[in-house]
PDB file of C-alpha atoms in Angstrom:
ATOM      1  CA  MET A   1     126.252  53.313 127.702  1.00 49.00           C
ATOM      2  CA  THR A   2     127.810  49.876 127.950  1.00 51.00           C
ATOM      3  CA  ARG A   3     130.801  48.740 129.928  1.00 58.00           C
ATOM      4  CA  PRO A   4     134.170  48.826 128.146  1.00 63.00           C
ATOM      5  CA  GLY A   5     134.627  45.683 126.086  1.00 66.00           C
ATOM      6  CA  VAL A   6     130.895  44.778 126.185  1.00 59.00           C
ATOM      7  CA  THR A   7     129.438  44.700 122.688  1.00 73.00           C
ATOM      8  CA  ASP A   8     126.046  43.256 123.649  1.00 75.00           C
ATOM      9  CA  PRO A   9     123.915  45.756 125.590  1.00 71.00           C
ATOM     10  CA  VAL A  10     121.823  42.968 127.174  1.00 73.00           C
ATOM     11  CA  ALA A  11     125.014  41.536 128.704  1.00 77.00           C
ATOM     12  CA  THR A  12     125.114  44.632 130.909  1.00 73.00           C
ATOM     13  CA  PHE A  13     122.224  43.193 132.954  1.00 79.00           C
ATOM     14  CA  ALA A  14     122.341  40.259 135.374  1.00 80.00           C
ATOM     15  CA  ALA A  15     121.548  36.893 133.797  1.00 82.00           C
ATOM     16  CA  GLY A  16     118.018  35.787 134.717  1.00 82.00           C
ATOM     17  CA  LEU A  17     117.057  39.314 135.788  1.00 85.00           C
ATOM     18  CA  PHE A  18     113.451  38.763 134.677  1.00 89.00           C
ATOM     19  CA  GLN A  19     113.205  35.046 135.553  1.00 93.00           C
ATOM     20  CA  GLY A  20     109.617  34.228 136.548  1.00 92.00           C
ATOM     21  CA  GLN A  21     108.281  37.507 135.149  1.00 94.00           C
ATOM     22  CA  THR A  22     106.198  38.161 132.052  1.00 93.00           C
ATOM     23  CA  ALA A  23     106.775  41.084 129.695  1.00 93.00           C
ATOM     24  CA  LEU A  24     104.143  42.439 127.314  1.00 90.00           C
ATOM     25  CA  VAL A  25     105.641  44.008 124.189  1.00 92.00           C
ATOM     26  CA  THR A  26     103.435  45.722 121.640  1.00 87.00           C
ATOM     27  CA  GLY A  27     104.836  45.789 118.133  1.00 89.00           C
ATOM     28  CA  GLY A  28     106.820  42.724 119.173  1.00 91.00           C
ATOM     29  CA  GLY A  29     106.851  41.096 115.773  1.00 91.00           C
ATOM     30  CA  ARG A  30     109.506  43.254 114.147  1.00 92.00           C
ATOM     31  CA  GLY A  31     111.812  46.227 114.490  1.00 95.00           C
ATOM     32  CA  ILE A  32     112.447  47.778 117.886  1.00 95.00           C
ATOM     33  CA  GLY A  33     109.583  45.829 119.491  1.00 95.00           C
ATOM     34  CA  ARG A  34     111.115  42.560 118.331  1.00 96.00           C
ATOM     35  CA  ALA A  35     114.505  43.547 119.733  1.00 95.00           C
ATOM     36  CA  ILE A  36     112.924  44.480 123.071  1.00 95.00           C
ATOM     37  CA  ALA A  37     110.975  41.200 123.219  1.00 96.00           C
ATOM     38  CA  LEU A  38     114.104  39.169 122.488  1.00 96.00           C
ATOM     39  CA  GLY A  39     116.025  41.169 125.089  1.00 95.00           C
ATOM     40  CA  PHE A  40     113.459  40.364 127.786  1.00 96.00           C
ATOM     41  CA  ALA A  41     113.523  36.697 126.745  1.00 97.00           C
ATOM     42  CA  ARG A  42     117.323  36.568 126.920  1.00 95.00           C
ATOM     43  CA  LEU A  43     117.061  37.866 130.478  1.00 95.00           C
ATOM     44  CA  GLY A  44     114.648  35.066 131.432  1.00 96.00           C
ATOM     45  CA  ALA A  45     111.203  36.635 130.997  1.00 96.00           C
ATOM     46  CA  ASN A  46     108.271  34.911 129.395  1.00 96.00           C
ATOM     47  CA  VAL A  47     107.030  37.267 126.698  1.00 95.00           C
ATOM     48  CA  ILE A  48     103.674  38.243 125.251  1.00 92.00           C
ATOM     49  CA  ILE A  49     104.113  39.845 121.843  1.00 93.00           C
ATOM     50  CA  ALA A  50     101.355  41.736 120.091  1.00 90.00           C
ATOM     51  CA  SER A  51     101.087  43.033 116.547  1.00 89.00           C
ATOM     52  CA  ARG A  52      98.383  43.972 114.087  1.00 87.00           C
ATOM     53  CA  ASN A  53      99.966  41.637 111.535  1.00 89.00           C
ATOM     54  CA  PRO A  54      99.954  37.963 112.617  1.00 90.00           C
ATOM     55  CA  ALA A  55     102.596  37.121 109.986  1.00 93.00           C
ATOM     56  CA  HIS A  56     105.118  39.211 111.938  1.00 91.00           C
ATOM     57  CA  LEU A  57     104.515  37.323 115.178  1.00 94.00           C
ATOM     58  CA  GLU A  58     105.293  33.702 114.314  1.00 95.00           C
ATOM     59  CA  PRO A  59     109.011  34.070 113.466  1.00 96.00           C
ATOM     60  CA  THR A  60     109.660  36.176 116.574  1.00 97.00           C
ATOM     61  CA  ALA A  61     107.703  33.782 118.794  1.00 97.00           C
ATOM     62  CA  LYS A  62     109.834  30.884 117.542  1.00 97.00           C
ATOM     63  CA  GLU A  63     113.034  32.804 118.311  1.00 97.00           C
ATOM     64  CA  ILE A  64     111.816  33.608 121.817  1.00 98.00           C
ATOM     65  CA  GLU A  65     110.798  30.007 122.526  1.00 98.00           C
ATOM     66  CA  ALA A  66     114.194  28.827 121.251  1.00 98.00           C
ATOM     67  CA  LEU A  67     115.701  30.826 124.135  1.00 97.00           C
ATOM     68  CA  GLY A  68     113.896  28.496 126.559  1.00 97.00           C
ATOM     69  CA  VAL A  69     111.124  30.814 127.733  1.00 97.00           C
ATOM     70  CA  GLY A  70     107.428  30.959 126.968  1.00 97.00           C
ATOM     71  CA  CYS A  71     105.911  33.193 124.332  1.00 96.00           C
ATOM     72  CA  LEU A  72     102.310  34.076 123.610  1.00 92.00           C
ATOM     73  CA  ALA A  73     101.786  35.783 120.244  1.00 93.00           C
ATOM     74  CA  VAL A  74      98.610  37.880 120.110  1.00 89.00           C
ATOM     75  CA  PRO A  75      97.430  39.456 116.866  1.00 88.00           C
ATOM     76  CA  THR A  76      95.660  42.620 118.048  1.00 83.00           C
ATOM     77  CA  HIS A  77      95.666  46.405 118.041  1.00 73.00           C
ATOM     78  CA  ASP A  78      97.347  48.337 120.862  1.00 68.00           C
ATOM     79  CA  HIS A  79      94.122  50.011 121.982  1.00 71.00           C
ATOM     80  CA  VAL A  80      92.463  46.622 122.554  1.00 68.00           C
ATOM     81  CA  LEU A  81      95.332  45.586 124.847  1.00 66.00           C
ATOM     82  CA  LEU A  82      95.107  48.835 126.794  1.00 70.00           C
ATOM     83  CA  GLU A  83      91.353  48.508 127.252  1.00 67.00           C
ATOM     84  CA  SER A  84      91.753  44.911 128.429  1.00 67.00           C
ATOM     85  CA  ALA A  85      94.433  45.942 130.915  1.00 66.00           C
ATOM     86  CA  GLN A  86      92.148  48.649 132.303  1.00 64.00           C
ATOM     87  CA  VAL A  87      89.343  46.132 132.826  1.00 59.00           C
ATOM     88  CA  VAL A  88      91.684  43.695 134.603  1.00 61.00           C
ATOM     89  CA  HIS A  89      93.091  46.467 136.779  1.00 63.00           C
ATOM     90  CA  ALA A  90      89.605  47.656 137.747  1.00 60.00           C
ATOM     91  CA  THR A  91      88.494  44.215 138.970  1.00 45.00           C
TER      92      THR A  91
END
């Protein structure tokens, strides 16, 4: 639920809430994943977006970078990201 008179849900959060943080969003090239990635970027996070289809990543990455934060677009499958995260966590 948003505050009365607030039409942008992201405006509910403090500006710069994720400044200096990095968000990883799978499916970040389009749809809900894209909206989530842009939301994190608008709140100051650098964003890693992943998608099976590289063509979906480039337009979203450009939009994120235009917001003044970093974006790394990674064409990959979700299971590869999860396996990589498990290896990093185990070391």
